[in-house]
Short mmCIF file of C-alpha atoms in Angstrom, two decimals:
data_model
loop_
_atom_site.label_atom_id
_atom_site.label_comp_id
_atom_site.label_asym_id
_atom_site.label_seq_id
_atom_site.Cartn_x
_atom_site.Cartn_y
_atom_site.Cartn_z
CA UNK A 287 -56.21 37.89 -22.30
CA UNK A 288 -58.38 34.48 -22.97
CA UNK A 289 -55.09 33.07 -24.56
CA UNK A 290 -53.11 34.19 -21.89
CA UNK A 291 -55.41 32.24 -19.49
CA UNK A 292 -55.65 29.44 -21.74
CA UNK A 293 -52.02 28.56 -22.17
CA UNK A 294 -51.55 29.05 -18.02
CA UNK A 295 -54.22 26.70 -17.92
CA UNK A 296 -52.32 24.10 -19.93
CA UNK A 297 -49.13 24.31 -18.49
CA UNK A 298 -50.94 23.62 -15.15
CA UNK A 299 -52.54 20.87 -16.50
CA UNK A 300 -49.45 19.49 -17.64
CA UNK A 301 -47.76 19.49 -14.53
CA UNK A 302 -50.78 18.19 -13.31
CA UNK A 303 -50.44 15.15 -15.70
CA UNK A 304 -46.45 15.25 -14.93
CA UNK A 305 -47.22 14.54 -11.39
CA UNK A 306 -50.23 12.52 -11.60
CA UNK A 307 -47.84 10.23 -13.79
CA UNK A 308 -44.64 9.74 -11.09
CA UNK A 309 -47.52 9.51 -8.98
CA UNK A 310 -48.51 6.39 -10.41
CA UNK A 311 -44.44 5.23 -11.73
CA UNK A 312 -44.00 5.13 -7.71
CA UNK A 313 -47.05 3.23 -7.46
CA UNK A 314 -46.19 0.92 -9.82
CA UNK A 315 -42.81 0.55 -7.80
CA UNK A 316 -43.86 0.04 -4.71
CA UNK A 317 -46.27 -2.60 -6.17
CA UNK A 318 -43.22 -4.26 -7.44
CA UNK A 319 -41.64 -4.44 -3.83
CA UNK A 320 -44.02 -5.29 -2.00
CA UNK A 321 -45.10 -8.57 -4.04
CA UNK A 322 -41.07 -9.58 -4.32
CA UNK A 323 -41.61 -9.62 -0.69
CA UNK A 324 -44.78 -11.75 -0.69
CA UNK A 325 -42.42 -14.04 -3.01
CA UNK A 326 -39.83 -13.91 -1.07
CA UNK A 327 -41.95 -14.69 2.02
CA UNK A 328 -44.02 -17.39 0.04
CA UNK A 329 -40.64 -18.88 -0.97
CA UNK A 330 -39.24 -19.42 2.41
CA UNK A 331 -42.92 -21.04 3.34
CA UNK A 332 -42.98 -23.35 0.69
CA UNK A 333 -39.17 -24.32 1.30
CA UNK A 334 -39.86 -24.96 5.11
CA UNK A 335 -42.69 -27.49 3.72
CA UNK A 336 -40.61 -29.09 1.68
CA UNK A 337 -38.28 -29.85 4.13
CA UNK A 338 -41.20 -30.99 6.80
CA UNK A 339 -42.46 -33.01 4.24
CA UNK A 340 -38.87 -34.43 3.85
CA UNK A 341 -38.90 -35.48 7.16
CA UNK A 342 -42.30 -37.47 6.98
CA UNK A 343 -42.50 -38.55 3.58
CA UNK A 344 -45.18 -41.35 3.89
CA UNK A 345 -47.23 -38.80 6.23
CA UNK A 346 -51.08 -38.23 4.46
CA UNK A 347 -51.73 -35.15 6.18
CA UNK A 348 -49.97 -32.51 4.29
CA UNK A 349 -52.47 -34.05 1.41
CA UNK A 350 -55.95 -31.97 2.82
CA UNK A 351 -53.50 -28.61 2.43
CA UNK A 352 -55.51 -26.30 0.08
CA UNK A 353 -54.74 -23.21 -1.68
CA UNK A 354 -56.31 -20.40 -2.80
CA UNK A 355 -57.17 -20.59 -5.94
CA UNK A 356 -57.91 -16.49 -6.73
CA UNK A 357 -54.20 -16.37 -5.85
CA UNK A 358 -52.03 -15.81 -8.42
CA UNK A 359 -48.72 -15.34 -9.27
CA UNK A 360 -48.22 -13.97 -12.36
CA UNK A 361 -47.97 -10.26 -12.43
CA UNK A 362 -45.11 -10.99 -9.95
CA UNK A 363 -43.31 -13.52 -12.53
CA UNK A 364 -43.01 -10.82 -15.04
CA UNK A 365 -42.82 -8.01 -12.75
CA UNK A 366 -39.74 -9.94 -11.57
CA UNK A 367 -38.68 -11.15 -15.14
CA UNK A 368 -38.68 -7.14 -16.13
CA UNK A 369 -36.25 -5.98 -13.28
CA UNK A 370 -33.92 -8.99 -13.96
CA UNK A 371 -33.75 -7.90 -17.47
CA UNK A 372 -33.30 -4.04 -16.76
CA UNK A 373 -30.38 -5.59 -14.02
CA UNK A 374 -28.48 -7.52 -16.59
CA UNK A 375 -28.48 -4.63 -19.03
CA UNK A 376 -26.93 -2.41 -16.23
CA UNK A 377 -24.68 -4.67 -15.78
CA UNK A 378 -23.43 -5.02 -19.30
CA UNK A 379 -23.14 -1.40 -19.53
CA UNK A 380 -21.59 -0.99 -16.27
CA UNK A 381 -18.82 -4.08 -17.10
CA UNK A 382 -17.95 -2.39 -20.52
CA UNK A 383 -17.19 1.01 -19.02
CA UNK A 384 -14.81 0.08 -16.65
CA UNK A 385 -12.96 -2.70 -18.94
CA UNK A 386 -12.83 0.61 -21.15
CA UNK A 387 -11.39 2.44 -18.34
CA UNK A 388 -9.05 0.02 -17.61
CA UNK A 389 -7.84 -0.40 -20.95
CA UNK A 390 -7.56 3.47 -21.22
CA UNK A 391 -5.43 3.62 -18.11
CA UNK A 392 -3.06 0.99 -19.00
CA UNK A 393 -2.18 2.66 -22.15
CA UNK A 394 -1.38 6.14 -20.41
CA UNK A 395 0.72 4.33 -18.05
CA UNK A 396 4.38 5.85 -18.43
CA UNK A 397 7.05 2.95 -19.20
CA UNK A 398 9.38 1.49 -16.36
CA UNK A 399 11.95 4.11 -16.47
CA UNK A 400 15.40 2.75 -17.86
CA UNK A 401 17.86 5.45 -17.54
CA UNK A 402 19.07 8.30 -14.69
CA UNK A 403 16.99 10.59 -17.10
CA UNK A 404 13.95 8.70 -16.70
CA UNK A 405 13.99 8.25 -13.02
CA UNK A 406 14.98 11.60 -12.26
CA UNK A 407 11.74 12.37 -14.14
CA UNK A 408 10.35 10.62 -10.67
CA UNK A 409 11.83 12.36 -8.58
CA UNK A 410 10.56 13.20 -5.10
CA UNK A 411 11.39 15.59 -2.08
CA UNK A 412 11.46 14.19 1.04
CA UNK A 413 13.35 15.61 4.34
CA UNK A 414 14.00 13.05 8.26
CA UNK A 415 11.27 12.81 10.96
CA UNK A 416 12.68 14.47 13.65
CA UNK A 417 9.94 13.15 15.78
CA UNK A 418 11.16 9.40 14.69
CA UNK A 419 15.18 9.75 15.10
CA UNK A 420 16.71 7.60 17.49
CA UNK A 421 18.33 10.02 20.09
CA UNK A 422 21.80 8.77 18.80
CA UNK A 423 20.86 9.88 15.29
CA UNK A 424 21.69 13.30 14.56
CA UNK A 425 19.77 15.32 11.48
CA UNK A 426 21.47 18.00 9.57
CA UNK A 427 21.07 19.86 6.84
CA UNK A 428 17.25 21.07 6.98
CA UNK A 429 17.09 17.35 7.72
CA UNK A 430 18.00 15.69 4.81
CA UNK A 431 21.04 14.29 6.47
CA UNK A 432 21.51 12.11 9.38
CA UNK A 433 25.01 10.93 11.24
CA UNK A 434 25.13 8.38 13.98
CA UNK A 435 26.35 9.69 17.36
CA UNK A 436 28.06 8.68 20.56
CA UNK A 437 26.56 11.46 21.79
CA UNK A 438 22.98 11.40 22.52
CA UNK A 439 20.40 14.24 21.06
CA UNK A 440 18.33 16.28 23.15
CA UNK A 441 14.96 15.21 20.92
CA UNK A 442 12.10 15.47 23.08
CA UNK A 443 9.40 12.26 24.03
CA UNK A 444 7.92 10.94 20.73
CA UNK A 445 5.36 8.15 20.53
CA UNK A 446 7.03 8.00 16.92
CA UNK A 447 10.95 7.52 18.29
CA UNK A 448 12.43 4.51 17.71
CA UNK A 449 13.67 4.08 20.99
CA UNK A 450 16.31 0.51 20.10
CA UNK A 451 17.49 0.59 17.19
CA UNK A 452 19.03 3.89 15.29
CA UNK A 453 16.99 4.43 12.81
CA UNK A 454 14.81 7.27 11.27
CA UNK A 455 11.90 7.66 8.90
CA UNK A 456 10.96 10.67 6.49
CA UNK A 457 7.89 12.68 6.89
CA UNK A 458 6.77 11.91 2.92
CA UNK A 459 4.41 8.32 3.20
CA UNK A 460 4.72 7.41 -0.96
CA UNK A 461 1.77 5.80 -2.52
CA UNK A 462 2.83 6.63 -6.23
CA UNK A 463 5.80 6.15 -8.84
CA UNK A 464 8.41 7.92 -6.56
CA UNK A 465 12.06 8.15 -6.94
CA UNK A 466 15.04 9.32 -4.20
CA UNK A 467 18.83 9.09 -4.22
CA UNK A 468 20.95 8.27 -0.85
CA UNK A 469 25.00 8.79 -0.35
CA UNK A 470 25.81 7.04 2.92
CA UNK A 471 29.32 6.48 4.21
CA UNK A 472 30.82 4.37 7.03
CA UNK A 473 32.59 1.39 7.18
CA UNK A 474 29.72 -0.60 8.45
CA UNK A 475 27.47 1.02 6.48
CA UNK A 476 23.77 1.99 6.42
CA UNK A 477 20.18 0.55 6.08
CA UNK A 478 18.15 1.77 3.30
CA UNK A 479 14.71 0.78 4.04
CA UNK A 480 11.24 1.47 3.12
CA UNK A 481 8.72 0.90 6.00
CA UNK A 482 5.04 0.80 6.48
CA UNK A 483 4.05 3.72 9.62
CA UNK A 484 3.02 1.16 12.11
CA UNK A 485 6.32 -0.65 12.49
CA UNK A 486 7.10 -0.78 16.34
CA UNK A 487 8.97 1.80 17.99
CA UNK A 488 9.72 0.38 20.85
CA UNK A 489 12.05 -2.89 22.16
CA UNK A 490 15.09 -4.80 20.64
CA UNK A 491 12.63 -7.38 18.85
CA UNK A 492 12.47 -7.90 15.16
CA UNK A 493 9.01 -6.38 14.93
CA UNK A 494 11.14 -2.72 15.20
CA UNK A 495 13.99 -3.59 12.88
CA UNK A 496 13.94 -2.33 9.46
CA UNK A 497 14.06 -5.63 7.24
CA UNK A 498 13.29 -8.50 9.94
CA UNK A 499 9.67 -7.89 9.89
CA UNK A 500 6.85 -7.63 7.24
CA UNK A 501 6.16 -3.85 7.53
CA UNK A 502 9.66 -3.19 5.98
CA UNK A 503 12.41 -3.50 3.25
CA UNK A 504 15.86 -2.68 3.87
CA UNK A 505 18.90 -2.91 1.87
CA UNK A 506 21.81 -3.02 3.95
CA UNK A 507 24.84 -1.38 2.37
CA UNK A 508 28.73 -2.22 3.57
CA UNK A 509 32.03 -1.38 2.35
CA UNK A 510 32.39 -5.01 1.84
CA UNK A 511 28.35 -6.07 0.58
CA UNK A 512 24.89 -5.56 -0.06
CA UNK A 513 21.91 -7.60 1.04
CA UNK A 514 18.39 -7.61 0.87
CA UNK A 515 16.26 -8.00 4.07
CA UNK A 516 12.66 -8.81 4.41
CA UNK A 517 10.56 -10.26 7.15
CA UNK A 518 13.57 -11.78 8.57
CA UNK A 519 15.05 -13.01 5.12
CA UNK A 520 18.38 -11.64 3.92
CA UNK A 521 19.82 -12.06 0.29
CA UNK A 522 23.58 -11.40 -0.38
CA UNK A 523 23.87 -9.28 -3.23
CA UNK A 524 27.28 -10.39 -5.14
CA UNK A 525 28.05 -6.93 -7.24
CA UNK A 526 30.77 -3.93 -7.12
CA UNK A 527 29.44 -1.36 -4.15
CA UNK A 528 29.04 2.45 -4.67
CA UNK A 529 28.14 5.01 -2.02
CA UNK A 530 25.13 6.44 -4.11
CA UNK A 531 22.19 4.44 -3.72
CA UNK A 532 18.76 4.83 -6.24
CA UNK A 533 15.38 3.36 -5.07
CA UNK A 534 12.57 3.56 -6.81
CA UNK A 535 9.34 2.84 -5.90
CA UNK A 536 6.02 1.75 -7.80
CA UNK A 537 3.36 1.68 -5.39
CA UNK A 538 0.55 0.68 -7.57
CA UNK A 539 2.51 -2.16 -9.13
CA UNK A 540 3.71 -3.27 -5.91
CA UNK A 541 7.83 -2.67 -7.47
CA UNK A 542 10.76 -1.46 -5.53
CA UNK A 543 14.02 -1.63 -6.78
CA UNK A 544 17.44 -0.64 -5.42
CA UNK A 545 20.15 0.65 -8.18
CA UNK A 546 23.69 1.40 -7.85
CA UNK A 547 23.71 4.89 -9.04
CA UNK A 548 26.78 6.17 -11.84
CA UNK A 549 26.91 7.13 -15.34
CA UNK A 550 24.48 3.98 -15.77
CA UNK A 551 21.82 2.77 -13.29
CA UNK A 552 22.61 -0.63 -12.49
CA UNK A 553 19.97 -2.33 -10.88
CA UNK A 554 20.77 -4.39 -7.36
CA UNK A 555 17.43 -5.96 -6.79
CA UNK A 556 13.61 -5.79 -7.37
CA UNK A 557 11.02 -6.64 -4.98
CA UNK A 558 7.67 -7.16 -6.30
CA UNK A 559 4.63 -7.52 -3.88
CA UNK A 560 1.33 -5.55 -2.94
CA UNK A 561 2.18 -2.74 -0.60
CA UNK A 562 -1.17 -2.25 1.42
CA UNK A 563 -0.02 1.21 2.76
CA UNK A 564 1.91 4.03 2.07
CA UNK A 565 5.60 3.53 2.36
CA UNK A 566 8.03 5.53 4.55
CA UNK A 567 11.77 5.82 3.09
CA UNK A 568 14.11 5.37 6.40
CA UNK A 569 17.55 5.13 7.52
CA UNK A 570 19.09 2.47 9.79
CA UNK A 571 22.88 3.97 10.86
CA UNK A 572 25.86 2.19 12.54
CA UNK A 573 28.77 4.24 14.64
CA UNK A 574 30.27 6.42 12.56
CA UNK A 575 28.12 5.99 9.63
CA UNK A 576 25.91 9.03 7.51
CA UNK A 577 22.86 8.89 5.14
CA UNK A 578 22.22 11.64 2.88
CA UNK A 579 19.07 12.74 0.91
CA UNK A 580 20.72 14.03 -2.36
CA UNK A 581 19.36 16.72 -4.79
CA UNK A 582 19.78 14.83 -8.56
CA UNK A 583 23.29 16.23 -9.40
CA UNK A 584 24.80 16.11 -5.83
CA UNK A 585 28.19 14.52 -5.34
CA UNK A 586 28.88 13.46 -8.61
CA UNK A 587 29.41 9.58 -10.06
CA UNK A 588 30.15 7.46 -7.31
CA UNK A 589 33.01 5.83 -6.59
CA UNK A 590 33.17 1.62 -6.95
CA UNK A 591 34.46 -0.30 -3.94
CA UNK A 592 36.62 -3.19 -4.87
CA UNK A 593 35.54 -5.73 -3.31
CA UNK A 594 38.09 -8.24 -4.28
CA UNK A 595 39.51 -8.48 -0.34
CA UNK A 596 41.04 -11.23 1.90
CA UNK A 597 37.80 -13.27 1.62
CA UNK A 598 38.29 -14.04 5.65
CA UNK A 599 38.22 -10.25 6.11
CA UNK A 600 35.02 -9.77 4.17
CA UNK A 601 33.76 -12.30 6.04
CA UNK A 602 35.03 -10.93 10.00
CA UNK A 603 33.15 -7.36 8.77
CA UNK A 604 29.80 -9.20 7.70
CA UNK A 605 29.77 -10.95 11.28
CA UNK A 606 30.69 -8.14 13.32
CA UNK A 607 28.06 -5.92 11.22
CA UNK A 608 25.20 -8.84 12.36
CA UNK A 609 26.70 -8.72 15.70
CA UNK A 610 26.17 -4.82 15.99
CA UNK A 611 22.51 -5.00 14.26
CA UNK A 612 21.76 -7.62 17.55
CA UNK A 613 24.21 -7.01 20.80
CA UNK A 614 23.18 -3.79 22.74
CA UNK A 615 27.28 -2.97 23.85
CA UNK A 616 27.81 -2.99 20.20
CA UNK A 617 24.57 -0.43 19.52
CA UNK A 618 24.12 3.24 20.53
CA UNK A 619 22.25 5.25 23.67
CA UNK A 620 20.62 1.89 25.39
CA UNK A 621 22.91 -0.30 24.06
CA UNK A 622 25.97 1.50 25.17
CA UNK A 623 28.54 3.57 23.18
CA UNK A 624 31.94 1.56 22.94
CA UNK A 625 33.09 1.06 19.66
CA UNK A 626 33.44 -2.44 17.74
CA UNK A 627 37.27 -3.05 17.21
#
């Protein structure tokens, strides 16, 4: 019973001395604090002397100043030289972990894919914003199909409709490595695009178009070219057309690249940049034109365009294309319906 008593005795007086000791490590702490801040405060005194002094240098009376000479400064120095130490080495340690993690992570990173294989590894679902379609933009097929219309839609008010131009976004915003495959059709052709969610809705201006403003990529596909358009800068792209488009996308990297999609993938062009938001695939349509999502084995190996025409006709389609992209008679619901001849 005595030992009994005894040992409860000193496991109380352990946790006695436990506490009496972070009693006195938070002590010690707030020591430390409060005589940085007399430093601190000290400092910004003896600076704002300095700089009166500055001012009046052949003054005498800053020469009667006294200080106290109980006052001292030194349990602050090393108090102070202690936590800079204790800083650095968190640092260090800090520093070395994430170089390590960093390192780590780059080797796990898969390689840039290289064949249909590889980037069907990527691939992604993704299905048409109803609430985004212009009302000349019809969606089919559990919408992962979309067909421009004379006829207008009955889609109700959207916040999210593009209300000027025919276009339409998906539902999916990518911020990984994501891969899709598009069959479009149409003589004029579709817009492939890739948009950031806060491109306008609203109005004719380039700030709504995919391609003519800095929220979005397009690739604009013809029977008779391909270009590149960004922030109001198009590149021709001088290479045989097919009707089944690959993008791939590389958020992280800041890599998106277009490929013209057969029994090889043969790339059309690469952006690289820093996307600061997730990215939206989208569809910009033209009368008569269609945009399917396609499942990895749908429609089998596209078809090449020759595109080894009258260079003067090449050239009539490409202006009449830019022509419908701009002039509302040539454009769909607000723009009118009548067909370019």
């Amino acid at each position: 019973m005595l030992d009994t008593n005894h040992k409860g005795h000193d496991m109380v007086s352990a946790a006695t001395e436990r506490a009496e000791k972070q009693r006195q490590l938070e002590k010690s702490k707030q020591t430390v604090t409060d005589r940085e801040t007399e430093l601190k405060e000290t400092q910004k005194a003896s600076g704002r002397l300095r700089e009166v002094q500055s001012r009046w240098p052949t003054s005498n009376d800053f020469q009667s100043l006294t200080t106290n000479p109980q006052f001292s400064f030194g349990e602050v120095i090393k108090s102070l030289i202690s936590l800079t130490a204790h800083i650095k080495d968190i640092w260090r340690l800090e520093t070395t972990r994430i170089f390590s993690a960093v390192t780590a992570e780059k080797i796990l990173l898969p390689q840039e894919p290289k064949t249909r294989e590889d980037f069907i590894h990527f691939l992604v679902p993704l299905s048409l914003d109803p609430n985004t379609a212009h009302r000349n933009l019809r969606l089919t097929e559990q919408n992962q199909a979309v067909a421009c219309s004379i006829e207008p839609q009955s889609y109700p008010e959207h916040p999210d409709r593009f209300e000027w131009w025919a276009q339409v976004l998906s539902k999916e915003g990518l911020t990984s490595r994501c891969y899709w495959e598009v069959v479009w059709s149409g003589q004029y052709g579709v817009d492939l695009a890739v948009s950031y969610k806060d491109i306008n809705r609203t109005g004719q201006g380039d700030d709504s178009g995919f391609g003519y403003n800095r929220h979005s990529w397009s690739l604009d596909c013809s029977m008779f070219r391909y270009a590149i358009v960004h922030n109001n800068e198009e590149t021709e792209i001088s290479v045989p057309l097919s009707h089944r488009i690959g993008v791939y996308l590389d958020h992280r990297a800041g890599q998106l690249s277009f490929y013209s999609v057969s029994d090889t993938m043969i790339l059309l062009h690469k952006v690289q940049t820093r996307f600061t938001q997730p990215l939206y695939p989208g569809f910009g349509l033209f009368q008569g034109s269609t945009a399917k999502l396609c499942e990895s084995q749908e429609g089998g190996s596209p078809q090449e365009v020759n595109r080894t025409k009258n260079n003067k006709t090449c050239i009539k389609h490409r202006c009449l294309r830019t022509a419908m992209k701009r002039n509302k008679y040539l454009r769909f619901g607000k723009r009118g319906a009548s067909s370019p001849k």
